[in-house]
Amino acid sequence: MSETLDQYGVIGHPVAHSWSPLIHGMFARQTGQALDYRLHDVPPERFREYVLDFAARGGRGLNVTVPHKVAAAELASELTGRARRAGAVNTLMLDAERILGDNTDGAGLVRDLCSNLGLTIAQRRILIAGAGGAARGVMAPLLALNPLEIVIAARVAERARALAADFSEPDGAVRGCAFEESGGGRFDLVINATSASLHGEVPPVAESAVDAATLCYDMAYSRTDTPFVRWALARGCQRAVQGWGMLVEQAAESFHIWRGVRPDTGPVLALLAGGHPASTAS
Ligand code: NDP
């Protein structure tokens, strides 16, 4: 490990495809922060020992990705409120006294939706497809903005119901169900929080859920339109967006936690996705 620069990185398995070194390298240059950010490909059985060793050698912070997010929450000596509610950690801050676990995914999504895309969440109807880790991570930040309703739809209805129950509101604004039970008109925002796009698939969202004014947001990202973005555009949706903005904004939030400065995400997003990665129907 270099003795001169503060050490950061992303830990996952596999992790070679990660954009995080490029993103954090740009943030560091832009803000004049001297740091080193690397890939750490570590299998689950070595995760704990690896992080403890990285910290013991002076490592300052790690982004955590698949499949280690829950293990990172278990390893942390302290969790932020949002990491506790998400049940998962995507950012570790390391120092001599503690291992602090945080989760910046939800904040990243909300910043992309509200600041970059200009969406208002208050009093809007939101459909979340999928009930995995990413869906859980965005629930609290979305609810904090007072949507009218959040419906979580999943292949296994029980998973969606369990997730909804963990975030239940007194006014019943959160509901979990199977995809075929999610009907009941259009939604203002449909978020694909499934990993379907990674397999070239589209989750079975009801066609009636989207119209021209619905913002369709795929958490997955790709250099070409994802299957969910193509699906939304084919149904007349005017704005269908990939998760590049969420990726860059969650990284900026981690960078801020580590270094105390907030980078400008605009140039990074422009480089990764050629401006904002919104596909619009023509
Ligand atoms: P998980 O593995 O925790 O959850 C994936 C979910 O997708 C599961 O609930 C699974 O359902 C569901 N699913 C998979 N395939 C299908 C399908 N064909 N139809 C319907 N449901 C399906 O993954 P994560 O929650 O961690 O990640 C979800 C997505 O979000 C990924 O694409 C990931 O890349 C992306 N992501 C993007 C981020 C960003 O910064 N842009 C940050 C974090 C995640 P079941 O339970 O039935 O198997």
Tab-separated table of N, CA, C and O in Angstrom, residues 85-199:
chain	number	residue	atom	x	y	z
A	85	ARG	N	-31.619	1.293	8.291
A	85	ARG	CA	-32.937	1.097	7.663
A	85	ARG	C	-32.819	0.309	6.364
A	85	ARG	O	-33.698	-0.452	6.010
A	86	ALA	N	-31.712	0.494	5.651
A	86	ALA	CA	-31.513	-0.233	4.389
A	86	ALA	C	-31.082	-1.672	4.647
A	86	ALA	O	-31.226	-2.532	3.777
A	87	GLY	N	-30.543	-1.948	5.845
A	87	GLY	CA	-30.046	-3.296	6.146
A	87	GLY	C	-28.834	-3.657	5.306
A	87	GLY	O	-28.503	-4.824	5.126
A	88	ALA	N	-28.163	-2.650	4.771
A	88	ALA	CA	-27.040	-2.897	3.861
A	88	ALA	C	-26.141	-1.665	3.846
A	88	ALA	O	-26.610	-0.552	4.097
A	89	VAL	N	-24.878	-1.897	3.549
A	89	VAL	CA	-23.881	-0.820	3.539
A	89	VAL	C	-23.210	-0.780	2.171
A	89	VAL	O	-22.799	-1.814	1.646
A	90	ASN	N	-23.122	0.426	1.588
A	90	ASN	CA	-22.354	0.545	0.339
A	90	ASN	C	-21.125	1.433	0.511
A	90	ASN	O	-20.358	1.621	-0.425
A	91	THR	N	-20.952	1.980	1.736
A	91	THR	CA	-19.813	2.864	2.000
A	91	THR	C	-19.267	2.591	3.399
A	91	THR	O	-20.030	2.649	4.378
A	92	LEU	N	-17.991	2.273	3.477
A	92	LEU	CA	-17.338	2.094	4.780
A	92	LEU	C	-16.338	3.221	4.971
A	92	LEU	O	-15.552	3.524	4.063
A	93	MET	N	-16.382	3.841	6.161
A	93	MET	CA	-15.380	4.845	6.517
A	93	MET	C	-14.543	4.241	7.641
A	93	MET	O	-15.099	3.805	8.661
A	94	LEU	N	-13.236	4.200	7.421
A	94	LEU	CA	-12.365	3.468	8.346
A	94	LEU	C	-11.442	4.432	9.078
A	94	LEU	O	-10.840	5.306	8.464
A	95	ASP	N	-11.342	4.265	10.408
A	95	ASP	CA	-10.292	4.966	11.144
A	95	ASP	C	-9.882	4.094	12.329
A	95	ASP	O	-10.378	2.985	12.483
A	96	ALA	N	-9.001	4.613	13.156
A	96	ALA	CA	-8.428	3.791	14.216
A	96	ALA	C	-9.480	3.333	15.212
A	96	ALA	O	-9.380	2.249	15.799
A	97	GLU	N	-10.537	4.138	15.399
A	97	GLU	CA	-11.525	3.829	16.447
A	97	GLU	C	-12.682	2.967	15.976
A	97	GLU	O	-13.270	2.233	16.747
A	98	ARG	N	-13.030	3.092	14.705
A	98	ARG	CA	-14.285	2.468	14.296
A	98	ARG	C	-14.329	2.170	12.802
A	98	ARG	O	-13.532	2.699	12.011
A	99	ILE	N	-15.307	1.330	12.448
A	99	ILE	CA	-15.650	1.104	11.044
A	99	ILE	C	-17.092	1.583	10.898
A	99	ILE	O	-18.023	0.943	11.395
A	100	LEU	N	-17.267	2.729	10.260
A	100	LEU	CA	-18.606	3.303	10.106
A	100	LEU	C	-19.210	2.835	8.784
A	100	LEU	O	-18.600	2.986	7.726
A	101	GLY	N	-20.420	2.282	8.861
A	101	GLY	CA	-21.110	1.829	7.657
A	101	GLY	C	-22.234	2.789	7.286
A	101	GLY	O	-23.058	3.151	8.121
A	102	ASP	N	-22.279	3.185	6.031
A	102	ASP	CA	-23.336	4.085	5.557
A	102	ASP	C	-23.931	3.496	4.277
A	102	ASP	O	-23.376	2.556	3.677
A	103	ASN	N	-25.056	4.030	3.857
A	103	ASN	CA	-25.653	3.615	2.590
A	103	ASN	C	-26.071	4.858	1.817
A	103	ASN	O	-26.961	5.587	2.254
A	104	THR	N	-25.429	5.108	0.691
A	104	THR	CA	-25.673	6.325	-0.079
A	104	THR	C	-26.520	6.074	-1.334
A	104	THR	O	-26.767	7.003	-2.102
A	105	ASP	N	-26.952	4.816	-1.534
A	105	ASP	CA	-27.706	4.499	-2.761
A	105	ASP	C	-29.010	5.296	-2.857
A	105	ASP	O	-29.347	5.844	-3.912
A	106	GLY	N	-29.764	5.326	-1.744
A	106	GLY	CA	-31.052	6.013	-1.762
A	106	GLY	C	-30.887	7.505	-1.983
A	106	GLY	O	-31.620	8.125	-2.767
A	107	ALA	N	-29.905	8.088	-1.290
A	107	ALA	CA	-29.645	9.525	-1.466
A	107	ALA	C	-29.239	9.803	-2.909
A	107	ALA	O	-29.612	10.833	-3.484
A	108	GLY	N	-28.471	8.879	-3.499
A	108	GLY	CA	-28.045	9.049	-4.890
A	108	GLY	C	-29.220	9.033	-5.846
A	108	GLY	O	-29.311	9.858	-6.765
A	109	LEU	N	-30.149	8.100	-5.624
A	109	LEU	CA	-31.332	8.038	-6.500
A	109	LEU	C	-32.168	9.310	-6.366
A	109	LEU	O	-32.578	9.912	-7.370
A	110	VAL	N	-32.417	9.713	-5.129
A	110	VAL	CA	-33.270	10.887	-4.896
A	110	VAL	C	-32.631	12.138	-5.495
A	110	VAL	O	-33.308	12.968	-6.104
A	111	ARG	N	-31.324	12.272	-5.351
A	111	ARG	CA	-30.654	13.442	-5.929
A	111	ARG	C	-30.765	13.424	-7.454
A	111	ARG	O	-30.981	14.452	-8.095
A	112	ASP	N	-30.634	12.241	-8.053
A	112	ASP	CA	-30.758	12.168	-9.511
A	112	ASP	C	-32.178	12.538	-9.941
A	112	ASP	O	-32.376	13.335	-10.861
A	113	LEU	N	-33.171	11.949	-9.244
A	113	LEU	CA	-34.565	12.214	-9.611
A	113	LEU	C	-34.917	13.687	-9.435
A	113	LEU	O	-35.507	14.304	-10.330
A	114	CYS	N	-34.560	14.238	-8.282
A	114	CYS	CA	-35.043	15.585	-7.936
A	114	CYS	C	-34.150	16.685	-8.505
A	114	CYS	O	-34.657	17.634	-9.097
A	115	SER	N	-32.827	16.559	-8.348
A	115	SER	CA	-31.941	17.646	-8.787
A	115	SER	C	-31.632	17.557	-10.276
A	115	SER	O	-31.704	18.557	-10.992
A	116	ASN	N	-31.283	16.369	-10.752
A	116	ASN	CA	-30.881	16.252	-12.161
A	116	ASN	C	-32.077	16.198	-13.099
A	116	ASN	O	-32.041	16.743	-14.199
A	117	LEU	N	-33.132	15.478	-12.674
A	117	LEU	CA	-34.266	15.266	-13.580
A	117	LEU	C	-35.457	16.164	-13.263
A	117	LEU	O	-36.457	16.162	-13.991
A	118	GLY	N	-35.370	16.904	-12.154
A	118	GLY	CA	-36.401	17.895	-11.832
A	118	GLY	C	-37.740	17.300	-11.433
A	118	GLY	O	-38.778	17.944	-11.588
A	119	LEU	N	-37.739	16.073	-10.898
A	119	LEU	CA	-38.997	15.429	-10.511
A	119	LEU	C	-39.398	15.850	-9.102
A	119	LEU	O	-38.550	15.999	-8.230
A	120	THR	N	-40.700	16.026	-8.898
A	120	THR	CA	-41.244	16.251	-7.554
A	120	THR	C	-41.797	14.923	-7.063
A	120	THR	O	-42.540	14.256	-7.786
A	121	ILE	N	-41.424	14.523	-5.850
A	121	ILE	CA	-41.891	13.238	-5.305
A	121	ILE	C	-43.177	13.423	-4.495
A	121	ILE	O	-44.034	12.542	-4.477
A	122	ALA	N	-43.316	14.586	-3.836
A	122	ALA	CA	-44.480	14.818	-2.965
A	122	ALA	C	-45.778	14.610	-3.732
A	122	ALA	O	-45.952	15.108	-4.849
A	123	GLN	N	-46.682	13.803	-3.108
A	123	GLN	CA	-48.023	13.555	-3.655
A	123	GLN	C	-48.012	12.797	-4.986
A	123	GLN	O	-48.996	12.821	-5.715
A	124	ARG	N	-46.909	12.126	-5.301
A	124	ARG	CA	-46.848	11.343	-6.542
A	124	ARG	C	-47.037	9.855	-6.244
A	124	ARG	O	-46.690	9.383	-5.168
A	125	ARG	N	-47.541	9.130	-7.242
A	125	ARG	CA	-47.693	7.665	-7.120
A	125	ARG	C	-46.451	6.999	-7.702
A	125	ARG	O	-46.080	7.257	-8.853
A	126	ILE	N	-45.837	6.129	-6.898
A	126	ILE	CA	-44.584	5.491	-7.307
A	126	ILE	C	-44.765	3.974	-7.310
A	126	ILE	O	-45.280	3.401	-6.344
A	127	LEU	N	-44.329	3.332	-8.386
A	127	LEU	CA	-44.287	1.865	-8.450
A	127	LEU	C	-42.828	1.438	-8.464
A	127	LEU	O	-42.049	1.910	-9.302
A	128	ILE	N	-42.457	0.573	-7.523
A	128	ILE	CA	-41.103	0.023	-7.514
A	128	ILE	C	-41.192	-1.442	-7.919
A	128	ILE	O	-41.891	-2.230	-7.263
A	129	ALA	N	-40.528	-1.808	-9.004
A	129	ALA	CA	-40.481	-3.207	-9.440
A	129	ALA	C	-39.272	-3.856	-8.780
A	129	ALA	O	-38.152	-3.381	-8.950
A	130	GLY	N	-39.511	-4.921	-8.009
A	130	GLY	CA	-38.411	-5.623	-7.345
A	130	GLY	C	-38.392	-5.332	-5.857
A	130	GLY	O	-38.755	-4.226	-5.427
A	131	ALA	N	-37.989	-6.334	-5.084
A	131	ALA	CA	-37.983	-6.186	-3.621
A	131	ALA	C	-36.636	-6.642	-3.060
A	131	ALA	O	-36.565	-7.160	-1.947
A	132	GLY	N	-35.575	-6.419	-3.815
A	132	GLY	CA	-34.236	-6.814	-3.357
A	132	GLY	C	-33.557	-5.685	-2.590
A	132	GLY	O	-34.203	-4.754	-2.094
A	133	GLY	N	-32.236	-5.765	-2.519
A	133	GLY	CA	-31.464	-4.825	-1.715
A	133	GLY	C	-31.578	-3.385	-2.182
A	133	GLY	O	-31.690	-2.463	-1.358
A	134	ALA	N	-31.572	-3.164	-3.485
A	134	ALA	CA	-31.629	-1.789	-3.991
A	134	ALA	C	-32.990	-1.159	-3.689
A	134	ALA	O	-33.076	0.015	-3.324
A	135	ALA	N	-34.061	-1.949	-3.829
A	135	ALA	CA	-35.400	-1.437	-3.503
A	135	ALA	C	-35.457	-1.048	-2.030
A	135	ALA	O	-35.942	0.045	-1.682
A	136	ARG	N	-34.952	-1.901	-1.164
A	136	ARG	CA	-34.954	-1.607	0.280
A	136	ARG	C	-34.188	-0.315	0.567
A	136	ARG	O	-34.609	0.522	1.357
A	137	GLY	N	-33.054	-0.149	-0.103
A	137	GLY	CA	-32.188	1.002	0.158
A	137	GLY	C	-32.800	2.341	-0.209
A	137	GLY	O	-32.414	3.369	0.344
A	138	VAL	N	-33.752	2.347	-1.144
A	138	VAL	CA	-34.319	3.640	-1.572
A	138	VAL	C	-35.636	3.970	-0.881
A	138	VAL	O	-36.149	5.080	-1.044
A	139	MET	N	-36.182	3.031	-0.116
A	139	MET	CA	-37.498	3.269	0.493
A	139	MET	C	-37.515	4.470	1.432
A	139	MET	O	-38.364	5.360	1.301
A	140	ALA	N	-36.601	4.511	2.398
A	140	ALA	CA	-36.639	5.594	3.392
A	140	ALA	C	-36.417	6.966	2.747
A	140	ALA	O	-37.182	7.904	3.022
A	141	PRO	N	-35.419	7.117	1.866
A	141	PRO	CA	-35.244	8.445	1.244
A	141	PRO	C	-36.443	8.871	0.403
A	141	PRO	O	-36.794	10.052	0.370
A	142	LEU	N	-37.116	7.921	-0.272
A	142	LEU	CA	-38.304	8.292	-1.055
A	142	LEU	C	-39.452	8.681	-0.126
A	142	LEU	O	-40.125	9.693	-0.342
A	143	LEU	N	-39.667	7.893	0.928
A	143	LEU	CA	-40.769	8.187	1.849
A	143	LEU	C	-40.584	9.534	2.542
A	143	LEU	O	-41.551	10.222	2.853
A	144	ALA	N	-39.328	9.906	2.757
A	144	ALA	CA	-39.058	11.189	3.419
A	144	ALA	C	-39.567	12.365	2.588
A	144	ALA	O	-39.744	13.464	3.110
A	145	LEU	N	-39.817	12.131	1.295
A	145	LEU	CA	-40.289	13.212	0.416
A	145	LEU	C	-41.802	13.183	0.217
A	145	LEU	O	-42.337	13.839	-0.681
A	146	ASN	N	-42.498	12.393	1.067
A	146	ASN	CA	-43.974	12.385	1.113
A	146	ASN	C	-44.686	12.050	-0.196
A	146	ASN	O	-45.563	12.805	-0.659
A	147	PRO	N	-44.353	10.920	-0.807
A	147	PRO	CA	-45.146	10.518	-1.983
A	147	PRO	C	-46.569	10.162	-1.552
A	147	PRO	O	-46.806	9.854	-0.381
A	148	LEU	N	-47.504	10.218	-2.509
A	148	LEU	CA	-48.882	9.829	-2.190
A	148	LEU	C	-48.928	8.347	-1.845
A	148	LEU	O	-49.614	7.927	-0.915
A	149	GLU	N	-48.165	7.543	-2.610
A	149	GLU	CA	-48.234	6.091	-2.450
A	149	GLU	C	-46.976	5.458	-3.043
A	149	GLU	O	-46.458	5.941	-4.053
A	150	ILE	N	-46.488	4.400	-2.392
A	150	ILE	CA	-45.455	3.579	-3.027
A	150	ILE	C	-45.977	2.144	-3.085
A	150	ILE	O	-46.335	1.561	-2.051
A	151	VAL	N	-46.064	1.591	-4.287
A	151	VAL	CA	-46.431	0.187	-4.464
A	151	VAL	C	-45.168	-0.568	-4.855
A	151	VAL	O	-44.461	-0.169	-5.788
A	152	ILE	N	-44.860	-1.635	-4.107
A	152	ILE	CA	-43.701	-2.482	-4.424
A	152	ILE	C	-44.243	-3.762	-5.058
A	152	ILE	O	-45.076	-4.443	-4.447
A	153	ALA	N	-43.811	-4.057	-6.270
A	153	ALA	CA	-44.292	-5.263	-6.957
A	153	ALA	C	-43.114	-6.206	-7.200
A	153	ALA	O	-42.039	-5.752	-7.610
A	154	ALA	N	-43.323	-7.485	-6.924
A	154	ALA	CA	-42.234	-8.456	-7.120
A	154	ALA	C	-42.801	-9.776	-7.621
A	154	ALA	O	-44.006	-10.008	-7.566
A	155	ARG	N	-41.894	-10.634	-8.128
A	155	ARG	CA	-42.333	-11.957	-8.603
A	155	ARG	C	-42.906	-12.770	-7.454
A	155	ARG	O	-43.886	-13.488	-7.612
A	156	VAL	N	-42.243	-12.662	-6.296
A	156	VAL	CA	-42.726	-13.369	-5.102
A	156	VAL	C	-43.419	-12.315	-4.231
A	156	VAL	O	-42.759	-11.484	-3.599
A	157	ALA	N	-44.765	-12.357	-4.242
A	157	ALA	CA	-45.536	-11.300	-3.575
A	157	ALA	C	-45.138	-11.161	-2.112
A	157	ALA	O	-45.106	-10.050	-1.568
A	158	GLU	N	-44.837	-12.285	-1.478
A	158	GLU	CA	-44.510	-12.259	-0.049
A	158	GLU	C	-43.288	-11.386	0.232
A	158	GLU	O	-43.215	-10.689	1.252
A	159	ARG	N	-42.314	-11.401	-0.689
A	159	ARG	CA	-41.119	-10.563	-0.525
A	159	ARG	C	-41.481	-9.083	-0.591
A	159	ARG	O	-40.984	-8.262	0.181
A	160	ALA	N	-42.361	-8.761	-1.518
A	160	ALA	CA	-42.798	-7.360	-1.655
A	160	ALA	C	-43.585	-6.930	-0.427
A	160	ALA	O	-43.398	-5.823	0.091
A	161	ARG	N	-44.440	-7.832	0.069
A	161	ARG	CA	-45.254	-7.492	1.253
A	161	ARG	C	-44.366	-7.306	2.473
A	161	ARG	O	-44.565	-6.403	3.286
A	162	ALA	N	-43.354	-8.168	2.611
A	162	ALA	CA	-42.454	-8.068	3.771
A	162	ALA	C	-41.683	-6.752	3.734
A	162	ALA	O	-41.534	-6.079	4.758
A	163	LEU	N	-41.233	-6.375	2.539
A	163	LEU	CA	-40.497	-5.105	2.422
A	163	LEU	C	-41.425	-3.935	2.743
A	163	LEU	O	-41.056	-3.011	3.493
A	164	ALA	N	-42.645	-3.978	2.208
A	164	ALA	CA	-43.605	-2.904	2.482
A	164	ALA	C	-43.894	-2.822	3.981
A	164	ALA	O	-43.974	-1.725	4.544
A	165	ALA	N	-44.026	-3.969	4.630
A	165	ALA	CA	-44.336	-3.980	6.075
A	165	ALA	C	-43.228	-3.312	6.874
A	165	ALA	O	-43.484	-2.632	7.872
A	166	ASP	N	-41.975	-3.471	6.431
A	166	ASP	CA	-40.847	-2.853	7.144
A	166	ASP	C	-40.880	-1.332	7.056
A	166	ASP	O	-40.202	-0.654	7.830
A	167	PHE	N	-41.609	-0.821	6.060
A	167	PHE	CA	-41.665	0.642	5.884
A	167	PHE	C	-43.105	1.147	5.961
A	167	PHE	O	-43.434	2.177	5.389
A	168	SER	N	-43.953	0.389	6.685
A	168	SER	CA	-45.378	0.738	6.667
A	168	SER	C	-45.595	2.108	7.294
A	168	SER	O	-44.918	2.503	8.237
A	169	GLU	N	-46.539	2.833	6.736
A	169	GLU	CA	-46.880	4.184	7.176
A	169	GLU	C	-48.284	4.125	7.761
A	169	GLU	O	-49.118	3.338	7.312
A	170	PRO	N	-48.594	4.989	8.747
A	170	PRO	CA	-49.922	4.963	9.364
A	170	PRO	C	-51.047	5.144	8.351
A	170	PRO	O	-52.118	4.582	8.487
A	171	ASP	N	-50.796	5.911	7.283
A	171	ASP	CA	-51.866	6.160	6.307
A	171	ASP	C	-51.916	5.096	5.202
A	171	ASP	O	-52.627	5.249	4.216
A	172	GLY	N	-51.154	4.016	5.383
A	172	GLY	CA	-51.213	2.920	4.415
A	172	GLY	C	-50.639	3.268	3.064
A	172	GLY	O	-51.043	2.715	2.036
A	173	ALA	N	-49.691	4.199	3.016
A	173	ALA	CA	-49.165	4.672	1.731
A	173	ALA	C	-48.177	3.703	1.086
A	173	ALA	O	-47.749	3.934	-0.035
A	174	VAL	N	-47.823	2.619	1.780
A	174	VAL	CA	-46.879	1.655	1.205
A	174	VAL	C	-47.561	0.295	1.115
A	174	VAL	O	-48.128	-0.194	2.089
A	175	ARG	N	-47.505	-0.311	-0.073
A	175	ARG	CA	-48.179	-1.590	-0.286
A	175	ARG	C	-47.269	-2.511	-1.083
A	175	ARG	O	-46.596	-2.061	-2.017
A	176	GLY	N	-47.215	-3.782	-0.715
A	176	GLY	CA	-46.438	-4.768	-1.469
A	176	GLY	C	-47.363	-5.774	-2.116
A	176	GLY	O	-48.393	-6.137	-1.534
A	177	CYS	N	-47.033	-6.236	-3.326
A	177	CYS	CA	-47.919	-7.160	-4.036
A	177	CYS	C	-47.157	-7.869	-5.159
A	177	CYS	O	-46.005	-7.548	-5.439
A	178	ALA	N	-47.851	-8.822	-5.789
A	178	ALA	CA	-47.311	-9.452	-6.998
A	178	ALA	C	-47.491	-8.478	-8.165
A	178	ALA	O	-48.337	-7.582	-8.104
A	179	PHE	N	-46.714	-8.654	-9.233
A	179	PHE	CA	-46.816	-7.738	-10.366
A	179	PHE	C	-48.249	-7.614	-10.866
A	179	PHE	O	-48.738	-6.518	-11.135
A	180	GLU	N	-48.947	-8.772	-10.961
A	180	GLU	CA	-50.295	-8.731	-11.543
A	180	GLU	C	-51.311	-8.060	-10.614
A	180	GLU	O	-52.425	-7.765	-11.029
A	181	GLU	N	-50.928	-7.790	-9.369
A	181	GLU	CA	-51.850	-7.126	-8.438
A	181	GLU	C	-51.574	-5.621	-8.311
A	181	GLU	O	-52.149	-4.951	-7.467
A	182	SER	N	-50.629	-5.131	-9.141
A	182	SER	CA	-50.206	-3.733	-8.953
A	182	SER	C	-51.080	-2.749	-9.726
A	182	SER	O	-50.825	-1.555	-9.713
A	183	GLY	N	-52.113	-3.236	-10.392
A	183	GLY	CA	-52.992	-2.399	-11.224
A	183	GLY	C	-53.618	-1.255	-10.445
A	183	GLY	O	-53.350	-1.048	-9.276
A	184	GLY	N	-54.464	-0.539	-11.097
A	184	GLY	CA	-55.091	0.587	-10.417
A	184	GLY	C	-54.578	1.892	-10.967
A	184	GLY	O	-54.267	2.807	-10.218
A	185	GLY	N	-54.435	1.942	-12.266
A	185	GLY	CA	-54.119	3.219	-12.903
A	185	GLY	C	-52.642	3.496	-13.070
A	185	GLY	O	-51.798	2.680	-12.720
A	186	ARG	N	-52.392	4.667	-13.570
A	186	ARG	CA	-51.032	5.056	-13.933
A	186	ARG	C	-50.228	5.482	-12.707
A	186	ARG	O	-50.777	5.891	-11.686
A	187	PHE	N	-48.916	5.401	-12.852
A	187	PHE	CA	-48.010	5.908	-11.820
A	187	PHE	C	-47.231	7.073	-12.412
A	187	PHE	O	-46.997	7.144	-13.621
A	188	ASP	N	-46.825	7.998	-11.525
A	188	ASP	CA	-46.001	9.126	-11.973
A	188	ASP	C	-44.558	8.692	-12.198
A	188	ASP	O	-43.862	9.242	-13.058
A	189	LEU	N	-44.130	7.713	-11.394
A	189	LEU	CA	-42.743	7.244	-11.453
A	189	LEU	C	-42.740	5.730	-11.328
A	189	LEU	O	-43.348	5.184	-10.405
A	190	VAL	N	-42.093	5.047	-12.268
A	190	VAL	CA	-41.925	3.598	-12.178
A	190	VAL	C	-40.424	3.326	-12.128
A	190	VAL	O	-39.685	3.698	-13.049
A	191	ILE	N	-39.983	2.718	-11.031
A	191	ILE	CA	-38.558	2.450	-10.845
A	191	ILE	C	-38.316	0.961	-11.040
A	191	ILE	O	-38.927	0.133	-10.348
A	192	ASN	N	-37.446	0.611	-11.966
A	192	ASN	CA	-37.065	-0.791	-12.099
A	192	ASN	C	-35.896	-1.061	-11.160
A	192	ASN	O	-34.753	-0.736	-11.447
A	193	ALA	N	-36.215	-1.675	-10.000
A	193	ALA	CA	-35.171	-2.023	-9.029
A	193	ALA	C	-34.905	-3.526	-9.069
A	193	ALA	O	-34.386	-4.090	-8.112
A	194	THR	N	-35.298	-4.176	-10.187
A	194	THR	CA	-34.942	-5.584	-10.362
A	194	THR	C	-33.604	-5.649	-11.105
A	194	THR	O	-33.145	-4.654	-11.672
A	195	SER	N	-33.021	-6.836	-11.101
A	195	SER	CA	-31.791	-7.026	-11.870
A	195	SER	C	-32.103	-7.590	-13.253
A	195	SER	O	-31.224	-8.089	-13.940
A	196	ALA	N	-33.392	-7.500	-13.673
A	196	ALA	CA	-33.815	-8.101	-14.945
A	196	ALA	C	-33.002	-7.591	-16.130
A	196	ALA	O	-32.622	-8.361	-17.018
A	197	SER	N	-32.716	-6.273	-16.165
A	197	SER	CA	-31.990	-5.712	-17.315
A	197	SER	C	-30.628	-6.370	-17.493
A	197	SER	O	-30.124	-6.483	-18.624
A	198	LEU	N	-30.034	-6.795	-16.383
A	198	LEU	CA	-28.705	-7.417	-16.464
A	198	LEU	C	-28.769	-8.744	-17.218
A	198	LEU	O	-27.763	-9.250	-17.706
A	199	HIS	N	-29.992	-9.329	-17.281
A	199	HIS	CA	-30.173	-10.600	-17.992
A	199	HIS	C	-30.942	-10.421	-19.290
A	199	HIS	O	-31.483	-11.389	-19.834
